[in-house]
Coordinates of C-alpha atoms and ligand atoms in Angstrom, one line a residue:
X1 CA -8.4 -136.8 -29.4
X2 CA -12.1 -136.6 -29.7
X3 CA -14.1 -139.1 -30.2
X4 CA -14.9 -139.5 -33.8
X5 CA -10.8 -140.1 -33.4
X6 CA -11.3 -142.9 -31.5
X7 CA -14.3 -144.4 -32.7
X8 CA -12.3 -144.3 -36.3
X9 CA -9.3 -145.6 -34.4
X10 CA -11.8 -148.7 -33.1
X11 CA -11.9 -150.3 -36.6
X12 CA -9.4 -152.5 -36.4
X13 CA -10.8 -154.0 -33.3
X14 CA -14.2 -156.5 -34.3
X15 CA -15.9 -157.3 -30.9
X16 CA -18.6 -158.9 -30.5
X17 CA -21.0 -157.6 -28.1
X18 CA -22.2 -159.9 -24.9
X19 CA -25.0 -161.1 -25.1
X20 CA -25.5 -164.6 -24.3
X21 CA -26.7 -165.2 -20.8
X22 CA -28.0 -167.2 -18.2
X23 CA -30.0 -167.0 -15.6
X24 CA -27.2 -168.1 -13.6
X25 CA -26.4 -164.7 -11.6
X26 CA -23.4 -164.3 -9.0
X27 CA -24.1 -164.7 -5.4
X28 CA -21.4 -161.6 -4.7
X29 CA -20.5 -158.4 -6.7
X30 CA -17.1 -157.2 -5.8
X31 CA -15.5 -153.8 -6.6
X32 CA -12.1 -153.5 -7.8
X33 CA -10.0 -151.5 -9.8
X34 CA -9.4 -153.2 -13.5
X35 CA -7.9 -152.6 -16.7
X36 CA -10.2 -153.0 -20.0
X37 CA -9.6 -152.0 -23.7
X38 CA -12.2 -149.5 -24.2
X39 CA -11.1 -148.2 -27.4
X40 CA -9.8 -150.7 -29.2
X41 CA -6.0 -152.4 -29.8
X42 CA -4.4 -149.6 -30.8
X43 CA -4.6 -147.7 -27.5
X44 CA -3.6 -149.1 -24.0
X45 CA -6.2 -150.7 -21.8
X46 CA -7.3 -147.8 -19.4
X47 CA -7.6 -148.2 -15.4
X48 CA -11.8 -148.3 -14.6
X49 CA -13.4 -149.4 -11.8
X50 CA -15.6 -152.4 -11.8
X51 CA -17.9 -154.9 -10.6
X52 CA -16.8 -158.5 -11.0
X53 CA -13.6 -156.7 -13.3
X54 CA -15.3 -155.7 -16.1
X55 CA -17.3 -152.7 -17.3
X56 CA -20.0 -152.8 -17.3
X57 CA -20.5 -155.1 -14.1
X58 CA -22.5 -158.8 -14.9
X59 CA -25.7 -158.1 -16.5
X60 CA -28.3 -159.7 -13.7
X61 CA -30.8 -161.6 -14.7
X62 CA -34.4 -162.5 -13.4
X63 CA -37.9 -163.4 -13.6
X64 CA -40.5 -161.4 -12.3
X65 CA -41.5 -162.0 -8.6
X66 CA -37.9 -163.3 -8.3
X67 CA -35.8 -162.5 -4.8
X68 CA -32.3 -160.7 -6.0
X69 CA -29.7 -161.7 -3.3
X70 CA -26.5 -160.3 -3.0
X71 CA -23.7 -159.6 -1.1
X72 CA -21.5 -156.7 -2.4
X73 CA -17.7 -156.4 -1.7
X74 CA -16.0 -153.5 -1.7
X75 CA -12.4 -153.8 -2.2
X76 CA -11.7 -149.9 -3.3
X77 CA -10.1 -147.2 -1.6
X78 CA -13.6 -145.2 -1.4
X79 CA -16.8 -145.9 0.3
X80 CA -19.4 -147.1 -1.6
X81 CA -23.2 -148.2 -2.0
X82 CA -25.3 -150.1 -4.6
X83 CA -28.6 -148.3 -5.6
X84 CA -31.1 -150.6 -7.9
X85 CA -32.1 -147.8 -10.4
X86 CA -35.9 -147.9 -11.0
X87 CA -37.1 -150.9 -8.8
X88 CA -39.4 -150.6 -6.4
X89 CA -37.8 -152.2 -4.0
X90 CA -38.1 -151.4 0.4
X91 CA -36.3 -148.5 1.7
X92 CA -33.4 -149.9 3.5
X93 CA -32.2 -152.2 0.2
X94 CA -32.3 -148.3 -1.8
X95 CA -28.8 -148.0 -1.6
X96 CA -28.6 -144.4 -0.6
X97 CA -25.7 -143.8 1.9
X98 CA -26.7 -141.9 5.2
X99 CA -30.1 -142.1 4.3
X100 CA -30.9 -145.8 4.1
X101 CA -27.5 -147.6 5.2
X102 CA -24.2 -146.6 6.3
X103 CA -21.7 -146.6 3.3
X104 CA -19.9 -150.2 2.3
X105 CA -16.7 -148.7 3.6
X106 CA -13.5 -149.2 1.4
X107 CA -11.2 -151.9 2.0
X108 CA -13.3 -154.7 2.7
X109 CA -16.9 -153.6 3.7
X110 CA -19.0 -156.0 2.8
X111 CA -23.0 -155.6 2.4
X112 CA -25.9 -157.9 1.4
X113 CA -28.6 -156.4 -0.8
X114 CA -31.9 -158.7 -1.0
X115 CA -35.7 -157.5 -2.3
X116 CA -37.8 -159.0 -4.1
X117 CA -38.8 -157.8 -8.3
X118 CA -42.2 -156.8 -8.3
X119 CA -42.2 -155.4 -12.0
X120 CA -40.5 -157.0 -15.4
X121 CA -38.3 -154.6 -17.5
X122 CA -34.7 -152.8 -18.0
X123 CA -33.1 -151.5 -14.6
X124 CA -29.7 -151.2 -13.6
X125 CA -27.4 -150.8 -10.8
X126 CA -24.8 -148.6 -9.8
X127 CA -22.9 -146.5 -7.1
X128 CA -24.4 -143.7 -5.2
X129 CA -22.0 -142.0 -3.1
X130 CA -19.1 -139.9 -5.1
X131 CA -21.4 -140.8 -8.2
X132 CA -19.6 -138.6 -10.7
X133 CA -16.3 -140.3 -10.3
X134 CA -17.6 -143.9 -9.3
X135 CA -20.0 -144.5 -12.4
X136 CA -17.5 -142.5 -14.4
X137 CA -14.5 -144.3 -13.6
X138 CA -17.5 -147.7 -14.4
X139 CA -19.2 -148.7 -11.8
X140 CA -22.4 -149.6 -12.9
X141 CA -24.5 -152.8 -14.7
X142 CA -27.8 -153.5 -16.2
X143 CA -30.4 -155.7 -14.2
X144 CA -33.1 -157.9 -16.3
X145 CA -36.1 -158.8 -14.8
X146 CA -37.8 -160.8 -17.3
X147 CA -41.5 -161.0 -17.9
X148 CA -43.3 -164.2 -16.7
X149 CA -44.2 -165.0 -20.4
X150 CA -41.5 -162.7 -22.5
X151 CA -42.6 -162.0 -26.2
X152 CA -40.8 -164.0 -28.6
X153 CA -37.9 -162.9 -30.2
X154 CA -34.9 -164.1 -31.6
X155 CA -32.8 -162.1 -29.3
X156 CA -32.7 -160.4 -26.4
X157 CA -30.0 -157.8 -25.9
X158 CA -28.6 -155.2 -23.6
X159 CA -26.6 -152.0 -24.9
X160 CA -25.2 -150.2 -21.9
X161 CA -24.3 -146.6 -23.3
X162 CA -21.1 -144.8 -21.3
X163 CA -19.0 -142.0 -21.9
X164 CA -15.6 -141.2 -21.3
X165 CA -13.6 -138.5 -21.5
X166 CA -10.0 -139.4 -22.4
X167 CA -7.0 -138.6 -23.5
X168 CA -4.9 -140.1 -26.2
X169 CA -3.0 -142.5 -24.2
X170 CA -6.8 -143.5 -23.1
X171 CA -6.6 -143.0 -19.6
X172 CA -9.4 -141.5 -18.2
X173 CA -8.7 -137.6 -17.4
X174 CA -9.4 -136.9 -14.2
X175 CA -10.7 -133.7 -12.2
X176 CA -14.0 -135.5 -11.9
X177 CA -16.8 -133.3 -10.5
X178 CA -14.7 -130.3 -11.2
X179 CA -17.1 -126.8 -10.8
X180 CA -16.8 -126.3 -15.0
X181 CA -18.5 -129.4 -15.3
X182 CA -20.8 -129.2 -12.7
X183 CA -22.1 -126.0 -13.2
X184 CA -22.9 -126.4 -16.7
X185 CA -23.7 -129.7 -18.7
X186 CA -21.9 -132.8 -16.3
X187 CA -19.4 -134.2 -17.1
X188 CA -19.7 -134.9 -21.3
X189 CA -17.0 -137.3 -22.4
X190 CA -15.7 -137.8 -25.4
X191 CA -15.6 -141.5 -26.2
X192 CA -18.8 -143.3 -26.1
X193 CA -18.7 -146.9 -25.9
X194 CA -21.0 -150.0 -26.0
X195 CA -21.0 -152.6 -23.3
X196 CA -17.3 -151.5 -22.8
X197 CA -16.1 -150.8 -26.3
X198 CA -16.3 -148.8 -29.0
X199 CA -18.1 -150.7 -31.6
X200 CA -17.5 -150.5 -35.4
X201 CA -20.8 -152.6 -36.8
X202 CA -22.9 -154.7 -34.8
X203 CA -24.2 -157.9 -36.5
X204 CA -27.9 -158.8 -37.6
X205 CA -29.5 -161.8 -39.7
X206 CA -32.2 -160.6 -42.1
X207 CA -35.3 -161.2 -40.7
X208 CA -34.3 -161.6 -37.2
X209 CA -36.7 -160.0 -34.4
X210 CA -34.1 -158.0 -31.6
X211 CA -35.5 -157.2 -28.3
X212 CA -32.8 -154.4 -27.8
X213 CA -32.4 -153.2 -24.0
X214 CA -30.7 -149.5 -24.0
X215 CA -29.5 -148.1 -20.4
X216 CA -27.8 -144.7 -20.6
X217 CA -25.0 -145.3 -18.0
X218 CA -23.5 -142.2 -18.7
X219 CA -23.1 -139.1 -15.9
X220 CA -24.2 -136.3 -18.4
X221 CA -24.8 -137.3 -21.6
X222 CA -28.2 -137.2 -23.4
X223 CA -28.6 -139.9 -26.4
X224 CA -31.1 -139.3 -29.2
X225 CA -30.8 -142.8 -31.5
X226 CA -31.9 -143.6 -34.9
X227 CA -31.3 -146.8 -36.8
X228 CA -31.2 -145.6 -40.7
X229 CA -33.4 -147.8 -42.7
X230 CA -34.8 -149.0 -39.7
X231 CA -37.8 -148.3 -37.4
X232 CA -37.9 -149.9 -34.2
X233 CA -40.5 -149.2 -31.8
X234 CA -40.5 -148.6 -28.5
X235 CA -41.8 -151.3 -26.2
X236 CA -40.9 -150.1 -23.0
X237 CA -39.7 -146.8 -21.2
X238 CA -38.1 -147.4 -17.9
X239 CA -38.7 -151.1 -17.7
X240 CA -42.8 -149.7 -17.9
X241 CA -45.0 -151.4 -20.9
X242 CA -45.6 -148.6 -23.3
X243 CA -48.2 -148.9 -26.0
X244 CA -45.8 -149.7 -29.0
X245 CA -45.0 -146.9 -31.1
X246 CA -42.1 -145.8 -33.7
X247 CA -38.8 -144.4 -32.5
X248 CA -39.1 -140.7 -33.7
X249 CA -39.0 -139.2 -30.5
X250 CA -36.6 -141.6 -28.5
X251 CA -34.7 -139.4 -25.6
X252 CA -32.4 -140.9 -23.5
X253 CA -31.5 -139.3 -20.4
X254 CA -29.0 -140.0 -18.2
X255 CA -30.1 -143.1 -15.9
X256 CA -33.2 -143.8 -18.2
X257 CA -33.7 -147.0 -20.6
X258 CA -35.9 -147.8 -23.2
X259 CA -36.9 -151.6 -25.0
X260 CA -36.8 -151.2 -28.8
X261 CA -38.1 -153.8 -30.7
X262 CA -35.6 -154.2 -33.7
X263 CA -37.0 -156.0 -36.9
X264 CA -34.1 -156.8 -39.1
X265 CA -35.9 -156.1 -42.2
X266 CA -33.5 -154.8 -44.7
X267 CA -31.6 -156.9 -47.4
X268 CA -28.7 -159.8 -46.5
X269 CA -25.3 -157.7 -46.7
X270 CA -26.7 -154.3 -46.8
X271 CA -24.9 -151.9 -44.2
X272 CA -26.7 -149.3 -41.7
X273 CA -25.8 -146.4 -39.6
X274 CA -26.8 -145.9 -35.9
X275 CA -26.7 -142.6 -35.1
X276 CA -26.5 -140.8 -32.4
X277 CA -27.9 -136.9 -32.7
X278 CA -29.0 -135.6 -29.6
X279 CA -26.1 -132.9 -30.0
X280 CA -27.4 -132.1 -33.5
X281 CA -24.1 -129.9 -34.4
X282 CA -21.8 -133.3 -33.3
X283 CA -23.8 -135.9 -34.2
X284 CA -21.8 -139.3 -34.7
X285 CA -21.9 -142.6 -35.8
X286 CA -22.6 -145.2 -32.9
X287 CA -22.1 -148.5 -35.2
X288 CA -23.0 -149.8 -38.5
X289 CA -25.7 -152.7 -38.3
X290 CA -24.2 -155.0 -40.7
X291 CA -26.5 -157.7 -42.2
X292 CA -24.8 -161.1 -42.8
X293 CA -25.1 -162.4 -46.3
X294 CA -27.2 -165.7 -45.1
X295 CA -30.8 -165.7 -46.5
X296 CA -33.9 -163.9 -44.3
X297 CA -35.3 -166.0 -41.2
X298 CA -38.7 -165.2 -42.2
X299 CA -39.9 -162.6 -44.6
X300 CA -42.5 -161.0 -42.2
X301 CA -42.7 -160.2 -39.1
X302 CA -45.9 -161.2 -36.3
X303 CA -47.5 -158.3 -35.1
X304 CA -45.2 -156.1 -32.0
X305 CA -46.1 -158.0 -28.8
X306 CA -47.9 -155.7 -26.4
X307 CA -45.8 -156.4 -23.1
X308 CA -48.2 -157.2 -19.7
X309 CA -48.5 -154.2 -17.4
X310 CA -46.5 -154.1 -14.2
X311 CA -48.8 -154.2 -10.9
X312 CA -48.2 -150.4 -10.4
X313 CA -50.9 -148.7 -8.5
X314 CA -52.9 -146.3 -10.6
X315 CA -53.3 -143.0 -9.3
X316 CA -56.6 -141.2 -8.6
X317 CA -55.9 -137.8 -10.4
X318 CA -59.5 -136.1 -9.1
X319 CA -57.9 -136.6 -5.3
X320 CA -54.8 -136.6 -6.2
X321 CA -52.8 -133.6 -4.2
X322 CA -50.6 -131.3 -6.2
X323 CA -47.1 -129.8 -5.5
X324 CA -44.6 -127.8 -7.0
X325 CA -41.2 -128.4 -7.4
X326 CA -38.5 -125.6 -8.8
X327 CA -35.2 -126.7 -10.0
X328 CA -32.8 -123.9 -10.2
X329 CA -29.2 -122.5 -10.5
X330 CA -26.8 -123.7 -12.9
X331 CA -24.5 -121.2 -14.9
X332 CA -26.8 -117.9 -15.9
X333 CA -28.6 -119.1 -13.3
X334 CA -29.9 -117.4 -9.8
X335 CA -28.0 -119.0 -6.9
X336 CA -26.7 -117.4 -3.7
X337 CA -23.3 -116.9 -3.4
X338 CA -22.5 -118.4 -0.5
X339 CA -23.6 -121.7 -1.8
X340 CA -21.1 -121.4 -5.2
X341 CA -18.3 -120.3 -2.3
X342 CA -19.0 -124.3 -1.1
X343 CA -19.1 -125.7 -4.2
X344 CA -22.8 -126.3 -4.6
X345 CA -24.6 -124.7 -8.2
X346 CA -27.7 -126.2 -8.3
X347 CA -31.2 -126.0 -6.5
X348 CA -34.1 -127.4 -5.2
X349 CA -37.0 -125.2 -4.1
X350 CA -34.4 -123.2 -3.6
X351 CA -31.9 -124.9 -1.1
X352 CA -28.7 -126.7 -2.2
X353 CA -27.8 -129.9 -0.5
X354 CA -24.5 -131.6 -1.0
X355 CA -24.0 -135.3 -1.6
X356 CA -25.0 -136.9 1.4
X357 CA -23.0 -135.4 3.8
X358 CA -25.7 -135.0 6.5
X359 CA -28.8 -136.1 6.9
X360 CA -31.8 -134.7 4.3
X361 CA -34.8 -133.2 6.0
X362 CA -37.5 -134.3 3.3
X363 CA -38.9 -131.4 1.1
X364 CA -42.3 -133.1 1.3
X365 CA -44.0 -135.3 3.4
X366 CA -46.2 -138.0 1.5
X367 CA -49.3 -139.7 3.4
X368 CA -48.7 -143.7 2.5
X369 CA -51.6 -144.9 -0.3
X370 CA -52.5 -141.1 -1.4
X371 CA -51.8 -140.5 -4.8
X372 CA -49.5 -137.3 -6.0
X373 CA -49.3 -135.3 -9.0
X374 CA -45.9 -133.1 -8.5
X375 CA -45.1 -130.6 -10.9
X376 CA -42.0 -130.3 -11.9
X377 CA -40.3 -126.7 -13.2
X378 CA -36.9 -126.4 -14.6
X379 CA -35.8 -123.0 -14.0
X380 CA -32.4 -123.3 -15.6
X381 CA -30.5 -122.9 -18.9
X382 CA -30.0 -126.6 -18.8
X383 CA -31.4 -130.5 -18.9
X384 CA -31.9 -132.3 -16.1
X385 CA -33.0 -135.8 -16.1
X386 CA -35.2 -136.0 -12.6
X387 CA -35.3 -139.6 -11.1
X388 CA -37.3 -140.2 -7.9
X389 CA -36.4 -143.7 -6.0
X390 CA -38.7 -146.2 -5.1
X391 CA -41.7 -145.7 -6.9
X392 CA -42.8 -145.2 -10.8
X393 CA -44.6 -142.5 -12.3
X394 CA -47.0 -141.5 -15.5
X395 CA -46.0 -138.7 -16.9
X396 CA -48.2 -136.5 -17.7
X397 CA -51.9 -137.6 -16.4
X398 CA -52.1 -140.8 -18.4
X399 CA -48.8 -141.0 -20.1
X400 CA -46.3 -143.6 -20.1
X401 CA -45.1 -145.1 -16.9
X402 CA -41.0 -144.0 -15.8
X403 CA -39.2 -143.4 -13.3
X404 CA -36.9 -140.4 -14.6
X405 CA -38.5 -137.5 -16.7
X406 CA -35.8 -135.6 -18.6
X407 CA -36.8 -131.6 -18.6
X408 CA -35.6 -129.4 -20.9
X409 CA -34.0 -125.7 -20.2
X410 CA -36.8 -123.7 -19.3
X411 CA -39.4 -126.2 -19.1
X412 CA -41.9 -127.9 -17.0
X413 CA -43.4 -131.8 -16.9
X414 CA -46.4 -133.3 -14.7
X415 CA -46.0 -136.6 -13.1
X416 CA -48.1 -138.1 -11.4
X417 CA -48.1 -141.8 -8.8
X418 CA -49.4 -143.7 -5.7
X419 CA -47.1 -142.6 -2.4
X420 CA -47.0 -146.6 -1.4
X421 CA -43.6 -147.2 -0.9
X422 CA -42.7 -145.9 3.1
X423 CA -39.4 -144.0 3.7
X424 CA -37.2 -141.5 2.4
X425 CA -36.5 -141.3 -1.0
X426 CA -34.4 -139.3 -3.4
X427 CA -35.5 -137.0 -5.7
X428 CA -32.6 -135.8 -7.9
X429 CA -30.9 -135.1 -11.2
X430 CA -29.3 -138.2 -12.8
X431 CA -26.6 -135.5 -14.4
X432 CA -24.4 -136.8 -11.5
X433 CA -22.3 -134.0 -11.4
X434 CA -25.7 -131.9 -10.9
X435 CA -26.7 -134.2 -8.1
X436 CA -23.7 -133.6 -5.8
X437 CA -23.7 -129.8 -6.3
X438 CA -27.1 -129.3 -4.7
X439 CA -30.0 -130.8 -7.1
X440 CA -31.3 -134.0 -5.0
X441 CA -33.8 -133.8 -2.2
X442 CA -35.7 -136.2 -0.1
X443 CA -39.3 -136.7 -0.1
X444 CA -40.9 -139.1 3.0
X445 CA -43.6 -141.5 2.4
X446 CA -45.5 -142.3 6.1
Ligands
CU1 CU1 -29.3 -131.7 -13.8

C-alpha cells in the first residue's frame, strides 16, 4: 500500500493532536517495545519502539537556563544512547556511544543525562547507536526549551514528522539499513505520520496566532511544506532566532526543525490543504487545516514577534581559519571497493567510518575559542543533511544560525562558528542510513 493508501484509509480515524503540556517533565525515560495505531482503526496497531510507550517519546519541556535531569532506562534487547539533537550541551552528556559514554546496554542499563539549556528553541532527542532501526522503529521526542519571555500566542505546538515504511497489515517492514537504502536515498517510508498518526485535518479557530514547532524525525526523508491560503513565517531554524520571513523556501532535512508562526487568518469553516512537495512528482496531502465555524478571535494580527538571540558566540570571519570538507560515495559515486565489500558507501575526505564500532581519530583538530569557517562540498548524486554536535553555526558568513545544513547533489554550503565547546564531536549525515555506512567523522575541540 502506499501512502496516499493509508493516509486515505486514516479518515475515519479523528485524532486530535497532543498538544497540551506542562512543564511537569518525567524524572526517567524508559525504552520499551509498544504497540500504537499509526494509521488509523482500520489497520492493526504496529510493534514501535518507544520512550515512556508511545511515539513519539514525552515532549520535554523547559525554560531557558534550566538543568534537564534524567535518568534513561533501557529495557530493549539492543544497546542504546540518548543524543540531545542541537544543544549545546558538555561532551560527556552528547550521547555518542564509544566516543562520549559506553552504550546503555539492553536489558536494564540504566544512564543519567543532566546539562544545563543555554539557548531557547525546538530540539529533540533520540537514539544514536543502530540509528536507522532505533529512530525508525520510533525512538525519538521533541525537547522545548522555552524563551525566558516567549512571544504571545494562542498556542504553542509541536508536529514531529516520521516516516514509515509499511506493509498492509502495518507492521513495519523490516531489512533496516539494508545496502539499497543506504546507498541511495535512506531509508524513505511510505506512511508519514504526525505526532504518531496519520492526520486527516487539524483544527484552527479564525484568528488564532499558532506557534507551530516542526522536527523532521524521519531517517531519510526531506519535507518541503506549504499551508494553501496561508503564509506562515519562519521564526526560527534550529531552535536559532531567524529574522522573520515568509515560508517560500522552508526545507526540512532530516534532524532539522523550523518555528512557523501560523496566523489563522482565513474564514470560520473554510478548509486548507498542507502539502507536502519536496518530492515534486509525489507530492501529498499532510492534513487539511479545518477552521471551526465559531467567529474570529481578533480580526488582525500584532506585528511577528522578533524572538531574543541565543548567547551564541559570534565568529570573527577576518581570523577565522578555513577548511574543506568532501563528502563522497553514494551510488554513481567514487568509492573503493573494498569499503562497498564491508558494507560502507559513503565518505568523508575520503575515508569511510562505520557506526561507532571503534574509536574515531578526529578529521580536524579545533583550537578551543578560535572561530572556523568549514566548507562543506557534496560530491555525490545525493542530499545529505550535515549536523555537527555541540555547537551552532551561521550559514553562510552571516546567515541564519543551525545546526544541520542540508546540501544538495553536487553542491557546496559555507558555515561558519566559535570552536568553544571541548571534546569530540560528530560531524555526520542525519540520512541515518548514510551515517552508518561511512558519512560521520569526528572533529576535536582543545
Ligand atoms: Cu547523507
Amino acid at each position: 500500500m502506499d501512502r496516499r493508501g493509508f493516509l486515505a484509509s486514516g479518515a475515519a480515524l479523528a485524532l486530535s493532536p497532543r498538544f497540551s503540556f506542562s512543564r511537569e517533565n518525567p524524572a526517567r525515560l524508559r525504552l520499551a517495545t509498544s504497540r500504537q495505531s499509526l494509521v488509523g482503526a482500520a489497520h492493526p496497531a504496529t510493534q514501535v519502539w518507544a520512550y515512556n510507550g508511545a511515539v513519539p517519546g514525552p515532549v520535554l519541556r523547559y525554560r531557558q537556563g534550566e538543568r534537564l535531569r534524567i535518568e534513561v532506562e533501557n529495557a530493549l534487547d539492543a544497546d542504546t544512547t540518548v543524543h540531545w539533537h542541537g544543544v549545546r550541551l558538555p561532551n560527556a552528556m552528547d550521547g555518542v556511544p564509544h566516543l562520549t559514554q559506553a552504550p546503555i546496554a539492553a536489558k536494564g542499563g540504566r544512564f543519567t543525562y543532566e546539562f544545563d539549556l543555554p539557548d531557547a528553541g525546538t530540539f529533540w532527542y533520540h537514539p544514536h547507536l543502530g540509528s536507522p532501526e532505533q529512530v525508525g522503529r520510533g525512538l525519538y521526542g521533541a525537547l522545548i526549551v522555552e524563551e525566558r519571555a516567549p512571544p504571545q500566542v494562542d498556542r504553542d505546538l509541536v508536529w514531529v514528522l516520521a516516516d514509515w515504511r509499511l506493509d498492509r497489515e502495518a507492521r513495519l517492514v523490516e531489512g533496516f539499513g539494508n545496502a539499497m537504502d543506504a546507498s541511495h536515498a535512506g531509508r524513505i517510508g511510505n506512511t508519514v505520520t504526525v505526532n504518531g498518526a496519520i492526520r486527516e485535518s487539524f483544527t484552527v479557530r479564525a484568528g488564532e496566532r499558532i506557534r507551530l514547532r516542526l522536527i523532521n524525525a524521519s531517517n531519510a526523508r526531506i519535507y518541503a511544506p506549504t499551508f494553501e491560503g496561508h503564509e506562515p513565517r519562519i521564526i526560527a531554524l534550529d531552535g536559532h532566532p531567524l529574522v522573520a520571513h515568509r515560508d517560500a523556501s522552508l526545507v526540512l532535512g532530516p534532524g532539522m526543525r523550523a518555528d512557523l508562526l501560523l496566523d489563522c487568518a482565513a474564514q470560520p469553516g473554510s478548509t486548507h490543504r498542507v502539502i507536502d512537495g519536496f518530492y515534486r512528482q509525489r507530492a501529498y496531502e499532510l492534513m487539511k487545516l479545518q477552521y471551526a465555524s465559531e467567529k474570529p478571535l481578533r480580526q488582525a494580527f500584532a506585528p511577528v514577534p522578533r524572538l531574543p538571540p541565543n548567547p551564541v558566540p559570534e565568529p570573527e570571519l577576518s581570523s577565522a581559519q578555513r577548511h574543506r570538507i568532501v563528502f563522497g560515495g553514494g551510488m554513481m559515486g567514487a568509492l573503493p571497493a573494498q569499503s562497498r565489500q564491508r558494507g560502507l558507501f559513503w565518505t568523508v575526505n575520503g575515508a569511510a567510518v562505520p557506526e561507532h564500532e571503534h574509536q574515531h581519530s578526529p578529521i580536524l583538530n579545533l583550537r578551543r575559542g578560535q572561530s572556523y569557517v568549514l566548507e562543506l562540498v557534496n560530491e555525490t548524486a545525493w542530499h545529505h543533511p550535515i549536523h555537527l554536535h555541540g555547537h551552532a553555526f551561521r550559514l553562510g558568513a552571516a546567515g541564519a544560525w543551525a545546526d544541520s545544513v542540508l546540501l544538495d547533489p553536487k553542491s557546496r554550503a559555507e558555515v561558519a562558528f566559535v570552536a568553544d565547546n571541548p571534546g569530540d564531536w560528530m560531524l555526520h549525515c542525519h540520512v541515518l542510513e548514510h551515517q552508518a555506512t561511512g558519512m560521520m567523522a569526528v572533529v576535536r575541540v582543545a
